[in-house]
Short mmCIF file of C-alpha atoms in Angstrom, two decimals:
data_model
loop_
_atom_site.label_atom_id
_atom_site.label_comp_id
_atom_site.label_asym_id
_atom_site.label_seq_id
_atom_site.Cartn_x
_atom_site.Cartn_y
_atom_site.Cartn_z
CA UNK A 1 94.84 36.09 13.88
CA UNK A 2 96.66 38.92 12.93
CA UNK A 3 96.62 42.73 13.05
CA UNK A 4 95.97 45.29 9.84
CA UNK A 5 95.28 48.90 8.40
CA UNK A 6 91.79 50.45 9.33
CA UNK A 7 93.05 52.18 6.50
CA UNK A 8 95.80 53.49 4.59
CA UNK A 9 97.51 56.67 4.05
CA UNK A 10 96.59 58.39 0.82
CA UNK A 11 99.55 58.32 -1.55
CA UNK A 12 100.49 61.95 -3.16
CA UNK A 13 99.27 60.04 -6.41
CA UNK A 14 95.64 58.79 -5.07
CA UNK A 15 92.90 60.07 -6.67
CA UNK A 16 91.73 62.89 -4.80
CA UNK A 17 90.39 65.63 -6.81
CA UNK A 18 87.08 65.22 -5.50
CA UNK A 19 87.89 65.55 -1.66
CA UNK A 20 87.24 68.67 -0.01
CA UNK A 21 90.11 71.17 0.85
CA UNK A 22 91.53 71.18 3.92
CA UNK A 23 89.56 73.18 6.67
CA UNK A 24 89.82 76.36 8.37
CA UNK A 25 89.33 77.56 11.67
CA UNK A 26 86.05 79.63 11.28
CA UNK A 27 84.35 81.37 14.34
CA UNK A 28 81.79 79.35 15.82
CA UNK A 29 83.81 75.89 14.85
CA UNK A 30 85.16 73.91 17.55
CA UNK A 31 88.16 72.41 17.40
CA UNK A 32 86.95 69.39 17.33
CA UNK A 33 84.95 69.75 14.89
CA UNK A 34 87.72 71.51 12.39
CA UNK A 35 90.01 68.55 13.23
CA UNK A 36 87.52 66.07 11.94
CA UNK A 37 86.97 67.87 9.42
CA UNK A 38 90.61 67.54 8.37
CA UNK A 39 90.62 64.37 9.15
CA UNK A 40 88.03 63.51 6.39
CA UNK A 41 89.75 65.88 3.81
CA UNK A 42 91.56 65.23 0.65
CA UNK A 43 94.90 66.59 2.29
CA UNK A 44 97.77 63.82 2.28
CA UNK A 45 99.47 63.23 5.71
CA UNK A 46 103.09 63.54 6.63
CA UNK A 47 105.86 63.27 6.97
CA UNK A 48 106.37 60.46 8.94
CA UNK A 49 108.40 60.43 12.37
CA UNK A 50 109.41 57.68 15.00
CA UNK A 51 106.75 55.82 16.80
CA UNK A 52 108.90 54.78 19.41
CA UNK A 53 108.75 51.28 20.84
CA UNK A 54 106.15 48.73 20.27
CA UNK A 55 104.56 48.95 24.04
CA UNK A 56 105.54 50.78 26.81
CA UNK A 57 108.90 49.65 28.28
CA UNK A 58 107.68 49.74 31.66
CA UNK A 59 110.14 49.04 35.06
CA UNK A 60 110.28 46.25 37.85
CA UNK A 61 109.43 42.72 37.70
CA UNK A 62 107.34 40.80 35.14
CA UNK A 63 104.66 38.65 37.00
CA UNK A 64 102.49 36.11 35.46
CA UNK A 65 98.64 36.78 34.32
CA UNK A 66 96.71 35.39 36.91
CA UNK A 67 94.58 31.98 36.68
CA UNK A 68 91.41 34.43 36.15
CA UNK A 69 92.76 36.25 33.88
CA UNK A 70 95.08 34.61 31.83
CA UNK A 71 92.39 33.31 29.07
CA UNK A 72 90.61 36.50 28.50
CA UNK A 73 93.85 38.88 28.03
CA UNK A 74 95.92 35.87 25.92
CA UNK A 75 92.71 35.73 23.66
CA UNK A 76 91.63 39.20 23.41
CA UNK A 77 95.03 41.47 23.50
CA UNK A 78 97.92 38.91 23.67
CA UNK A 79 100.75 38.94 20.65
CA UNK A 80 102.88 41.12 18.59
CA UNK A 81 102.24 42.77 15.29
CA UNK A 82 99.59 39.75 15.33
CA UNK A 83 97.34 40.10 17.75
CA UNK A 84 93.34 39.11 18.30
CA UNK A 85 92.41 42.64 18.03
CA UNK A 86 92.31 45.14 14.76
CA UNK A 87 94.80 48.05 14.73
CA UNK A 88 95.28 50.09 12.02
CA UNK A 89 98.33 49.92 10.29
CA UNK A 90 99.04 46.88 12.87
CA UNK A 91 100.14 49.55 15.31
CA UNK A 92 98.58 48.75 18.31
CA UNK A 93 98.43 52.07 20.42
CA UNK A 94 95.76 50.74 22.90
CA UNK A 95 97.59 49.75 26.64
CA UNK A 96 95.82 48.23 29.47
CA UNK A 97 95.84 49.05 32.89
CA UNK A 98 94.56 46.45 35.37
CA UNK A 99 93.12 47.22 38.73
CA UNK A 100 93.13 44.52 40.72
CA UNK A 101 90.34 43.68 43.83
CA UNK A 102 91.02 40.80 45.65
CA UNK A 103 90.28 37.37 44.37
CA UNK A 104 92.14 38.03 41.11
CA UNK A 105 94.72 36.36 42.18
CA UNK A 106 97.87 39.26 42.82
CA UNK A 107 98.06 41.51 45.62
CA UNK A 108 95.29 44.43 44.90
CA UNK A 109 96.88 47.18 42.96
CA UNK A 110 97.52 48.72 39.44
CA UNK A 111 99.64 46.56 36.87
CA UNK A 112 100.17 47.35 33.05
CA UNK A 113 99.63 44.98 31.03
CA UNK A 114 102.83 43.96 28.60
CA UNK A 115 100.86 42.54 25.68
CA UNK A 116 103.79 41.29 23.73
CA UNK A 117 104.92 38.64 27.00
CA UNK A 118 101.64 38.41 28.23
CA UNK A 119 102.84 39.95 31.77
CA UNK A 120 101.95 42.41 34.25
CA UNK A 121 104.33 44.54 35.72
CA UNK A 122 103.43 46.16 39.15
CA UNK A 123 102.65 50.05 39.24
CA UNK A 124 101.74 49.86 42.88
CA UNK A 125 99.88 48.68 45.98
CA UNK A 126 96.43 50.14 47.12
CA UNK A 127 95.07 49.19 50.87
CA UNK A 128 91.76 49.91 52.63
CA UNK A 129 88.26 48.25 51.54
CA UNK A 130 89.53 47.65 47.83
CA UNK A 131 86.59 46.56 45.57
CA UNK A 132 86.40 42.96 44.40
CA UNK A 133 87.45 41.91 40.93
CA UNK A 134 89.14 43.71 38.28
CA UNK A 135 88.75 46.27 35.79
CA UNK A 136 90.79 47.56 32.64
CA UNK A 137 91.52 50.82 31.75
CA UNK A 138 91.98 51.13 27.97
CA UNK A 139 94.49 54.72 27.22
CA UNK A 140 96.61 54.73 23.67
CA UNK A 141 99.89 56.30 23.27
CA UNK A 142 98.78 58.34 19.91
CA UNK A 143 102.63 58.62 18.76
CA UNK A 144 102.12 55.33 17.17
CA UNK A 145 99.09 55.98 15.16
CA UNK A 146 99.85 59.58 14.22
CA UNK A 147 103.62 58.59 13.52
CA UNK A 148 101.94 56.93 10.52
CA UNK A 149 98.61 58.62 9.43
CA UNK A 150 99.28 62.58 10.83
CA UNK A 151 96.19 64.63 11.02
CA UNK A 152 93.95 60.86 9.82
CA UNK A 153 95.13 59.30 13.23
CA UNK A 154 93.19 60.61 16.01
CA UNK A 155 89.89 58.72 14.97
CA UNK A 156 91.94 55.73 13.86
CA UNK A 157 93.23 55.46 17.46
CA UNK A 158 89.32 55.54 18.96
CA UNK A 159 88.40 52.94 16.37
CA UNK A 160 91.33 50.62 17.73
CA UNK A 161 90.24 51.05 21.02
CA UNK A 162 86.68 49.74 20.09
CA UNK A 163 88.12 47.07 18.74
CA UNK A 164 89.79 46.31 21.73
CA UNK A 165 87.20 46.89 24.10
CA UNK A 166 85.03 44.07 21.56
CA UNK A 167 88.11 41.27 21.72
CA UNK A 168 87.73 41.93 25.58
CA UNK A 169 83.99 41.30 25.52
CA UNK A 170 84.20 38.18 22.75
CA UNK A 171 86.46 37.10 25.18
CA UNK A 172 84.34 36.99 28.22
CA UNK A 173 84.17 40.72 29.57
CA UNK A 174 80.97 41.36 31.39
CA UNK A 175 80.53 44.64 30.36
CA UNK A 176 82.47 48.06 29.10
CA UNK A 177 82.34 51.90 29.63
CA UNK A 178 82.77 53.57 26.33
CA UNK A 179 82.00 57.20 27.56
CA UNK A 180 83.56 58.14 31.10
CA UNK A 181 85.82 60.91 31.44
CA UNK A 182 89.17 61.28 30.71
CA UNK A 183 89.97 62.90 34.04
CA UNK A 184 88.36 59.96 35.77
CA UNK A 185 89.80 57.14 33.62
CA UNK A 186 92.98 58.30 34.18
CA UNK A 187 92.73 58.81 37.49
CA UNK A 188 91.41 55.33 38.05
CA UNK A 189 94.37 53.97 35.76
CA UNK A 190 96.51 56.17 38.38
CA UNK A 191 98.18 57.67 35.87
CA UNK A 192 99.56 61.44 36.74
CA UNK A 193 97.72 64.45 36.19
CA UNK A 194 98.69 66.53 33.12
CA UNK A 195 100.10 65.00 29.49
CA UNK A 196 102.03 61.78 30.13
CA UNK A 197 102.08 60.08 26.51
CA UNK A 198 98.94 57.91 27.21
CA UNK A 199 95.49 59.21 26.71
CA UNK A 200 92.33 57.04 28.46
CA UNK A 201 89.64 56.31 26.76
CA UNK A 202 87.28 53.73 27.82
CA UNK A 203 87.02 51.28 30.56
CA UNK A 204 86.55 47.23 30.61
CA UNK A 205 84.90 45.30 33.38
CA UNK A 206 87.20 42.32 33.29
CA UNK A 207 85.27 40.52 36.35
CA UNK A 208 82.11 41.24 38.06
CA UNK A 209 82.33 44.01 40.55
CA UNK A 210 80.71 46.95 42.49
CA UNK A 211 79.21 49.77 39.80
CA UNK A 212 81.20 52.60 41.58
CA UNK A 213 84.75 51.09 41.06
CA UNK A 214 86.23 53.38 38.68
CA UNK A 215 86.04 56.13 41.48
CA UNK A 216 86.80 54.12 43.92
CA UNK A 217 90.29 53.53 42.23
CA UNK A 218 90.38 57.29 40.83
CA UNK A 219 90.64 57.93 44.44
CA UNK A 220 93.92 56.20 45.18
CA UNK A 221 97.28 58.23 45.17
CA UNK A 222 98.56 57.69 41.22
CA UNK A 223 100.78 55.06 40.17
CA UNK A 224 103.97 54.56 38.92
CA UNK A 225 104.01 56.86 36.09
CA UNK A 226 104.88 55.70 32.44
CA UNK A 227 108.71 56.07 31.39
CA UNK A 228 108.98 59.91 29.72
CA UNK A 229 109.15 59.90 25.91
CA UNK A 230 112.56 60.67 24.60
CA UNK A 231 111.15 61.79 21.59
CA UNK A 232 110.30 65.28 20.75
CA UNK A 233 106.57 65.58 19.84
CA UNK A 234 105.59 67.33 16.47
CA UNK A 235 102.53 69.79 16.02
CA UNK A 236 100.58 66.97 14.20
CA UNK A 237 101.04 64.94 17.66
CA UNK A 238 100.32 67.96 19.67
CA UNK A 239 97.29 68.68 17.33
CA UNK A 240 95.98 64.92 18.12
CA UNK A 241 96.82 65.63 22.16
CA UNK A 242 94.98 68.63 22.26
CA UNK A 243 91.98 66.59 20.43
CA UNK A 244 91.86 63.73 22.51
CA UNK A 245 91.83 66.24 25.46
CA UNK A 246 88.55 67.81 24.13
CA UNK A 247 86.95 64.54 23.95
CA UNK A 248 87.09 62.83 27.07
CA UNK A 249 86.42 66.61 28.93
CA UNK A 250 83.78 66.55 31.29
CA UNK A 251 80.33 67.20 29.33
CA UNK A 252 78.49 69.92 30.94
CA UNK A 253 75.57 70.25 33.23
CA UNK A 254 76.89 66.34 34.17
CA UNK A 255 75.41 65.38 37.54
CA UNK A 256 78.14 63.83 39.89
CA UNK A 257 77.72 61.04 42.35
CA UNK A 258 78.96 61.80 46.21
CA UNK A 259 82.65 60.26 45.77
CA UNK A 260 85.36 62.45 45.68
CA UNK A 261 88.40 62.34 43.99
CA UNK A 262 91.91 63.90 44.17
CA UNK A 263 91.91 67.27 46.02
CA UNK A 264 87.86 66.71 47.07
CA UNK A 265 86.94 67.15 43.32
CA UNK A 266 83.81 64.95 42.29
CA UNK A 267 84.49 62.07 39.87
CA UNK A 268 81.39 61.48 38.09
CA UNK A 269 80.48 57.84 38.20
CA UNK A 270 80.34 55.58 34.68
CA UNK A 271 77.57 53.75 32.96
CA UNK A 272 78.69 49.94 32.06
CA UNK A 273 76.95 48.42 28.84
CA UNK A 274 75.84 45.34 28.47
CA UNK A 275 78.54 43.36 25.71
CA UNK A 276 76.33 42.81 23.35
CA UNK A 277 79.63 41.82 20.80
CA UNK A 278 79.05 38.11 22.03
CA UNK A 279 78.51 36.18 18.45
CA UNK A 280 75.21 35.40 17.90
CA UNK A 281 73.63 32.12 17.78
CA UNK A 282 71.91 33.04 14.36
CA UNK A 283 76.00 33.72 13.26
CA UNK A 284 75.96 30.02 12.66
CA UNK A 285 72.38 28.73 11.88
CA UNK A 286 72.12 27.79 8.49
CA UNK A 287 69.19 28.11 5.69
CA UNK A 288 67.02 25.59 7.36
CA UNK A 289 67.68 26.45 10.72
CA UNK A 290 70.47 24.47 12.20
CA UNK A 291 73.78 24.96 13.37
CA UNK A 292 75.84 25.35 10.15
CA UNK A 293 79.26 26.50 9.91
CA UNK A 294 80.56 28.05 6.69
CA UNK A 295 80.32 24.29 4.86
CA UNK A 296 76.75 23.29 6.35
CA UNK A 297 78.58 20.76 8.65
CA UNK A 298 78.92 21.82 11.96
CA UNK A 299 78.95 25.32 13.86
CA UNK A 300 81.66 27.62 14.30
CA UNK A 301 84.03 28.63 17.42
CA UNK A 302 81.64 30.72 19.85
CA UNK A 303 82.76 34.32 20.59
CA UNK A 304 86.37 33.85 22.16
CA UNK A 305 87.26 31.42 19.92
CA UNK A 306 86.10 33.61 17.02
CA UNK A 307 88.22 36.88 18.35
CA UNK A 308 91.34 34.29 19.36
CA UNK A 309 91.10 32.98 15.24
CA UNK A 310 90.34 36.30 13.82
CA UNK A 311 92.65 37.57 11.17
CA UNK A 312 91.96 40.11 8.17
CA UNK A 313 92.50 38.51 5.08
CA UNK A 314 94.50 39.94 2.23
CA UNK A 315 92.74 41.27 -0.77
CA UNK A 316 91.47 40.92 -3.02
CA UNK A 317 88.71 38.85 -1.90
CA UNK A 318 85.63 39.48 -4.75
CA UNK A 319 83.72 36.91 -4.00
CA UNK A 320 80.06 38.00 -2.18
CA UNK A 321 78.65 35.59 0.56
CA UNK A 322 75.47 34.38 0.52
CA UNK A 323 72.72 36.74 1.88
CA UNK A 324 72.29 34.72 5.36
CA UNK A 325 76.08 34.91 6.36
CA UNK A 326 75.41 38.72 5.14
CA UNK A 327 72.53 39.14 7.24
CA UNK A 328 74.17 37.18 10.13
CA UNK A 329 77.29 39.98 10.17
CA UNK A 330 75.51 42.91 9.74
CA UNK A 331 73.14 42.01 12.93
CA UNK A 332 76.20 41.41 15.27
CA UNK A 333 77.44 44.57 14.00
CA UNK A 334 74.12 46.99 14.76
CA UNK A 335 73.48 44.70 18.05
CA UNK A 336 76.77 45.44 19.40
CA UNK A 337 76.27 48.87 18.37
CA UNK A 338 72.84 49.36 20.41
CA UNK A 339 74.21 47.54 23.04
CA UNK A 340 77.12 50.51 23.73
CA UNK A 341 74.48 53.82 22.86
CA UNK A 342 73.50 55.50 26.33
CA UNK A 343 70.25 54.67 27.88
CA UNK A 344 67.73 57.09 26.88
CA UNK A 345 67.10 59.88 29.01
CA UNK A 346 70.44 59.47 30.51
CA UNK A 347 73.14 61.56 30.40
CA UNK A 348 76.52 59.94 28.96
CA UNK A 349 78.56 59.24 31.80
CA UNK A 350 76.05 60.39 34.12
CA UNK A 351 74.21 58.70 37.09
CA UNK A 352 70.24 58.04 37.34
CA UNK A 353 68.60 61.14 37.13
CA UNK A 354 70.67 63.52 34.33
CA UNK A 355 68.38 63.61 31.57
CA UNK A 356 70.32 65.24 28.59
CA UNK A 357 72.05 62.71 26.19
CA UNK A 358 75.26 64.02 24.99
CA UNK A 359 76.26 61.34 22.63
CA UNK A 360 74.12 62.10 19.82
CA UNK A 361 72.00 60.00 17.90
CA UNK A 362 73.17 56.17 17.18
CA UNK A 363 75.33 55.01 13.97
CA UNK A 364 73.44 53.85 10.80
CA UNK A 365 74.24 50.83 8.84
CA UNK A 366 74.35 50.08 5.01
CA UNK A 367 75.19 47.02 3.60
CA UNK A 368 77.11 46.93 -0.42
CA UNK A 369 76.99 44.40 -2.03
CA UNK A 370 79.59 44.08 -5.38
CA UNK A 371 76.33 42.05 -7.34
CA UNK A 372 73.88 45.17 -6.95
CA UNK A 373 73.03 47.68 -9.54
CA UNK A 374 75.19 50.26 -9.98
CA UNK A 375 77.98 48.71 -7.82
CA UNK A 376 81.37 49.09 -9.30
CA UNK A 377 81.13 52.23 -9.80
CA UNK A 378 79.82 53.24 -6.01
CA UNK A 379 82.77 50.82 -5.19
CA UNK A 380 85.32 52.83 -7.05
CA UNK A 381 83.96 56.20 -4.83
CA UNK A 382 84.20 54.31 -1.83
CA UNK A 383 87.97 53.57 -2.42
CA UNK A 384 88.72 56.77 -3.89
CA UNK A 385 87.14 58.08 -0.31
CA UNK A 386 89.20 55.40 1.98
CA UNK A 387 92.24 56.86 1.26
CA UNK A 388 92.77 55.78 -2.31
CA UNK A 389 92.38 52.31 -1.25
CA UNK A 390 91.48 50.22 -4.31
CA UNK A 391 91.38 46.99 -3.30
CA UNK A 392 87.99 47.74 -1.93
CA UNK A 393 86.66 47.46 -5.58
CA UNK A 394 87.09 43.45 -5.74
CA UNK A 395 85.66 43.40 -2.57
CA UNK A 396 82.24 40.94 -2.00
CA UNK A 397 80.72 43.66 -0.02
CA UNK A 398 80.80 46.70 2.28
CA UNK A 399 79.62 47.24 5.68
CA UNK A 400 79.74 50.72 6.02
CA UNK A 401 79.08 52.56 9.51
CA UNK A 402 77.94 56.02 9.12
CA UNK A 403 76.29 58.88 11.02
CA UNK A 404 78.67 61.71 12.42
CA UNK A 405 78.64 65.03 10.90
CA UNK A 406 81.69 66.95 11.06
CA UNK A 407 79.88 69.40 13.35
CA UNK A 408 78.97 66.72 16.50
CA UNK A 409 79.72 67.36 19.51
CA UNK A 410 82.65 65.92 21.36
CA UNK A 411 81.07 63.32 23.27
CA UNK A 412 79.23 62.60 19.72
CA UNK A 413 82.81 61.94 18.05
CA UNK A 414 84.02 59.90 20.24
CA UNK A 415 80.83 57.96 21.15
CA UNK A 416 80.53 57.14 17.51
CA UNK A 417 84.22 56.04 17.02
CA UNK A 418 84.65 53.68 20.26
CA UNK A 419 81.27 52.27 19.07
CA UNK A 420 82.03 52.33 15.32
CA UNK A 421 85.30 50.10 16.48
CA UNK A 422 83.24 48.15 18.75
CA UNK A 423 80.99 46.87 16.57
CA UNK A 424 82.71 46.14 13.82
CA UNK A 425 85.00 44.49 15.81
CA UNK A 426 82.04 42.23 16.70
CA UNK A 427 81.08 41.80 12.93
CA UNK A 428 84.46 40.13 12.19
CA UNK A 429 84.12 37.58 14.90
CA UNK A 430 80.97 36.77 13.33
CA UNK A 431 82.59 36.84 10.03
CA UNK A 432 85.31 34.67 11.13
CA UNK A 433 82.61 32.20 12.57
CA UNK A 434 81.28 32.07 9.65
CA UNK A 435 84.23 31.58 7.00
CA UNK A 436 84.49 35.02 5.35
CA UNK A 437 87.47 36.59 4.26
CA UNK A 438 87.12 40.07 5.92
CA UNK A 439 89.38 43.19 6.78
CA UNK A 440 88.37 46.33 8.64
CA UNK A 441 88.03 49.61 6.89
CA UNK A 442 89.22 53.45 8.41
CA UNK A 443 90.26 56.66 7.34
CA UNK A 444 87.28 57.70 5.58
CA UNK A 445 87.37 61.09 3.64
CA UNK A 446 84.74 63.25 2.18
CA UNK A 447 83.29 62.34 -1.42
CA UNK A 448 81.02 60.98 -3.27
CA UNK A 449 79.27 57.68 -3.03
CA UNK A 450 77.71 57.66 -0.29
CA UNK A 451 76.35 57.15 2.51
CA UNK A 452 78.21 60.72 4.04
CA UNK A 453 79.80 60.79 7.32
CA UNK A 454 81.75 57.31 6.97
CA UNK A 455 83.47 56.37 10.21
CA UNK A 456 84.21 52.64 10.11
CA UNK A 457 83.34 49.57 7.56
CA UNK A 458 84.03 46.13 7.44
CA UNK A 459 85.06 44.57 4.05
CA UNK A 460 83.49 41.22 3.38
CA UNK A 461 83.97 38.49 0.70
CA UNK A 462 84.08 34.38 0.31
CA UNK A 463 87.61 32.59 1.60
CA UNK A 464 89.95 31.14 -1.12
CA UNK A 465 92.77 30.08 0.30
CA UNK A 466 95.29 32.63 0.68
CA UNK A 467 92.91 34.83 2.16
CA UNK A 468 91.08 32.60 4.60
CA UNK A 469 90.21 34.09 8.45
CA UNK A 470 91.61 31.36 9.99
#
């Protein structure tokens, strides 16, 4: 397993001259939408500055993972720079917060989870009628990300929490919460109002529990906060901040269940998906049918297996699979990607009865393959457009997850990014299952060769060895 670049910064010498200038602020854009479109423009980022420490150096004791626990977190977010789940640049700005019900075996209460030793360190007690099992609260510290990519790093940091949030659910997660507010994540997480270094962006049901858990915890006095940053925070950071902010705000017209939160506010309650980033069965049935690994022999690790041996494989890897492992990866990716889209008629975030869908319309999903017409030189746009990355043209193929104008909505953006991460994320299990070389994909910037509106891919070829997933 090991941890790599959803994409890499554009050198001052990539070939750019296609990529569209760097945005303005207009009247009538949102900031949002100007910051994406800077995100996807030709302009290089930098300079660099420190991303401060690996994780969060939190206080107090360091207790053991639980019994219940201990398999799902060592096989979906355990390790260093190499770690079960993607990160771009091997960064790894995603942090966990547990909240523990009883039954989990710790005293019910908050912990942070220290990914590096695989321990939890207390961030305080709750009492009263505290929900049964336990729940994870996914926020990044965006220092680390934009320390590296600037104005590229805000999406990258959604698309590693997807990723997370999938490693979670290969791992045996019952369900996630890609879309609930910031205000009530955080809350939940009990982290303190205002800007504290982390941002929260999705939620992880680790057990089985009650539906209204996340305000039942939002609720609770806050936590032990995280220790200041002793860093000063440039205006590329402060730029990312500000964007984050705008897209975990509260969408409007959101109906809001009866729980209140801190000061009698309403916490609107959160809709749980399904995983649907298991590996499929078909992931390892072969031409005729039967359980086939990648030599015809035998089947492949199931999902947390898969996650627990995934690792991105170093280019180049030319080679293009056969059209059933093909077909096998792109389904995990789209299932895993309807699985996370908002029920219809439902209002992201929003309990039964809100009828406007905020999130936008679902991601589309093409598949390149390096043996079809016309290929090498759509393969030398794509690399041109991921940030100069030319690797990508002895690449098998391309799974390439599109459909987010610069001009969505909030909730749209970041919808399409967690999901984006999510199910590719899912798609390299399956890849893994299957034998193929593989390596997530970010950092997409306006161009030709389309499809437009790239916000994730998955590069895909056969294993030599060198390059092999596991």
């Amino acid at each position: 397993m090991s941890s790599e670049p959803a994409g890499s910064r554009a050198s001052s010498t990539s070939p750019a001259s296609f990529m569209s200038p760097a945005p303005r602020a207009l009247p009538g854009r949102s900031p949002v939408s100007v910051a994406l479109s800077l995100a996807r423009s030709g302009r290089v980022p930098g300079p660099r500055f420190p991303a401060g420490p690996q994780t969060t150096p939190w206080p107090g004791p360091a207790l053991p993972v639980p019994g219940p626990l201990d398999r799902l977190l060592r096989r979906s977010l355990a390790g260093g720079r190499l770690r079960p789940a993607a990160s771009a640049g091997a960064l790894h700005p995603v942090n966990a917060h547990l909240l523990l019900g009883a039954g989990t075996g710790l005293p019910p209460g908050r912990y942070a989870y220290q990914p590096v030793t695989h321990r939890l360190h207390p961030r305080g007690a709750v009492d009263g009628n505290v929900p049964p099992g336990a729940l994870a609260v996914l926020t990044v510290t965006a220092r680390r990300t934009v320390s590296q990519y600037g104005h590229r790093g805000w999406p990258l940091l959604l698309l590693d929490t997807g990723h997370a949030a999938a490693a979670l659910v290969l791992a045996g997660a019952p369900a996630w919460c890609p879309d609930a507010d910031g205000a009530l994540l955080a809350a939940a997480a009990g982290l303190p109002s205002g800007r504290c270094g982390e941002h929260a962006l999705a939620a992880v049901r680790l057990t089985p529990g009650p539906e209204d858990a996340l305000a039942w915890w939002a609720a609770r006095p806050p936590g032990a906060p995280p220790p200041p940053d002793a860093h000063p925070a440039p205006p590329v950071l402060r730029d990312a901040w500000d964007v984050l902010d705008a897209l975990t705000a509260p969408a409007r017209g959101r109906a809001v269940p009866a729980a209140r939160g801190r000061g009698g506010a309403p916490y609107p309650d959160a809709v749980w998906r399904a995983p649907g980033a298991a590996v499929p069965p078909e992931a390892g049935t072969g031409p005729n049918g039967a359980e086939a690994g990648p030599d015809g022999a035998e089947a492949g690790p199931d999902g947390a297996e898969a996650v627990a041996a995934r690792r991105s494989a170093q280019p180049p890897f030319p080679g293009v699979p056969d059209e059933t492992r093909l077909a096998a990866v792109a389904r995990a990716a789209a299932a895993a990607a309807a699985a996370a889209h908002p029920p219809r008629g439902r209002a992201t975030g929003a309990p039964a009865g809100a009828t406007a869908t905020t999130a936008g319309p679902a991601l589309a999903w093409d598949l390149v393959r390096a043996d079809a017409p016309g290929a090498p030189r759509r393969a030398e746009d794509l690399a041109r457009r991921a940030a100069g990355q030319a690797w990508l043209t002895r690449t098998g193929a391309l799974l390439l997850a599109h459909g987010c104008p610069d001009d969505a909505g909030p909730a749209h953006v970041r919808h399409a990014h967690l999901t984006a991460g999510y199910a590719v994320g899912a798609a390299q299990a399956t890849a893994a299952r299957l034998g193929l070389a593989s390596r997530p994909v970010g950092s997409w910037q306006h161009g030709p060769g389309g499809p437009a509106h790239l916000v994730h891919a998955l590069a895909l070829g056969t294993a030599t060895e060198g390059n092999s997933p596991r």
